[in-house]
C-alpha positions as protocol buffer text, in pm:
chain_id: "A"
residue {
  index: 1
  type: GLU
  ca { x: 549 y: 17 z: -1802 }
}
residue {
  index: 2
  type: GLU
  ca { x: 351 y: -244 z: -2004 }
}
residue {
  index: 3
  type: GLU
  ca { x: 493 y: -600 z: -1929 }
}
residue {
  index: 4
  type: PHE
  ca { x: 499 y: -519 z: -1533 }
}
residue {
  index: 5
  type: GLY
  ca { x: 292 y: -192 z: -1455 }
}
residue {
  index: 6
  type: THR
  ca { x: 386 y: 70 z: -1254 }
}
residue {
  index: 7
  type: GLU
  ca { x: 360 y: -2 z: -934 }
}
residue {
  index: 8
  type: ALA
  ca { x: 506 y: -279 z: -716 }
}
residue {
  index: 9
  type: PRO
  ca { x: 282 y: -537 z: -631 }
}
residue {
  index: 10
  type: ARG
  ca { x: 250 y: -544 z: -220 }
}
residue {
  index: 11
  type: GLY
  ca { x: 575 y: -720 z: -3 }
}
residue {
  index: 12
  type: THR
  ca { x: 809 y: -657 z: -264 }
}
residue {
  index: 13
  type: GLY
  ca { x: 1040 y: -440 z: -70 }
}
residue {
  index: 14
  type: TRP
  ca { x: 1000 y: -731 z: 245 }
}
residue {
  index: 15
  type: TYR
  ca { x: 1069 y: -1040 z: -63 }
}
residue {
  index: 16
  type: VAL
  ca { x: 1441 y: -823 z: -187 }
}
residue {
  index: 17
  type: ALA
  ca { x: 1518 y: -782 z: 153 }
}
residue {
  index: 18
  type: LEU
  ca { x: 1517 y: -1126 z: 235 }
}
residue {
  index: 19
  type: ARG
  ca { x: 1594 y: -1270 z: -55 }
}
residue {
  index: 20
  type: SER
  ca { x: 1920 y: -1029 z: -66 }
}
residue {
  index: 21
  type: MET
  ca { x: 2014 y: -1164 z: 259 }
}
residue {
  index: 22
  type: GLN
  ca { x: 2041 y: -1557 z: 186 }
}
residue {
  index: 23
  type: MET
  ca { x: 2346 y: -1753 z: 0 }
}
residue {
  index: 24
  type: ARG
  ca { x: 2278 y: -1799 z: -289 }
}
residue {
  index: 25
  type: MET
  ca { x: 2388 y: -2226 z: -276 }
}
residue {
  index: 26
  type: SER
  ca { x: 2086 y: -2210 z: -67 }
}
residue {
  index: 27
  type: ARG
  ca { x: 1845 y: -2036 z: -180 }
}
residue {
  index: 28
  type: VAL
  ca { x: 1482 y: -2204 z: -303 }
}
residue {
  index: 29
  type: PRO
  ca { x: 1391 y: -2201 z: -621 }
}
residue {
  index: 30
  type: ARG
  ca { x: 1764 y: -2188 z: -765 }
}
residue {
  index: 31
  type: PRO
  ca { x: 1840 y: -1898 z: -919 }
}
residue {
  index: 32
  type: GLN
  ca { x: 1775 y: -1872 z: -1342 }
}
residue {
  index: 33
  type: ILE
  ca { x: 2110 y: -1738 z: -1410 }
}
residue {
  index: 34
  type: LYS
  ca { x: 2453 y: -1711 z: -1324 }
}
residue {
  index: 35
  type: ARG
  ca { x: 2655 y: -1473 z: -1191 }
}
residue {
  index: 36
  type: GLY
  ca { x: 2699 y: -1144 z: -1399 }
}
residue {
  index: 37
  type: GLU
  ca { x: 2461 y: -1277 z: -1709 }
}
residue {
  index: 38
  type: PRO
  ca { x: 2260 y: -968 z: -1811 }
}
residue {
  index: 39
  type: VAL
  ca { x: 1928 y: -1053 z: -1661 }
}
residue {
  index: 40
  type: VAL
  ca { x: 1715 y: -893 z: -1987 }
}
residue {
  index: 41
  type: ALA
  ca { x: 1857 y: -1215 z: -2172 }
}
residue {
  index: 42
  type: HIS
  ca { x: 1609 y: -1453 z: -1959 }
}
residue {
  index: 43
  type: ARG
  ca { x: 1284 y: -1200 z: -2021 }
}
residue {
  index: 44
  type: ARG
  ca { x: 982 y: -1407 z: -2175 }
}
């Protein structure tokens, strides 16, 4: 909560839906983590 707050930014649902329908190889910007790698390792 401290880092990201309690409310999601406006439009997050649409972004997630559209992003999930794209093929992984055609995404721009490119995915920054490899498949199966924990996301927590890349938090700044």
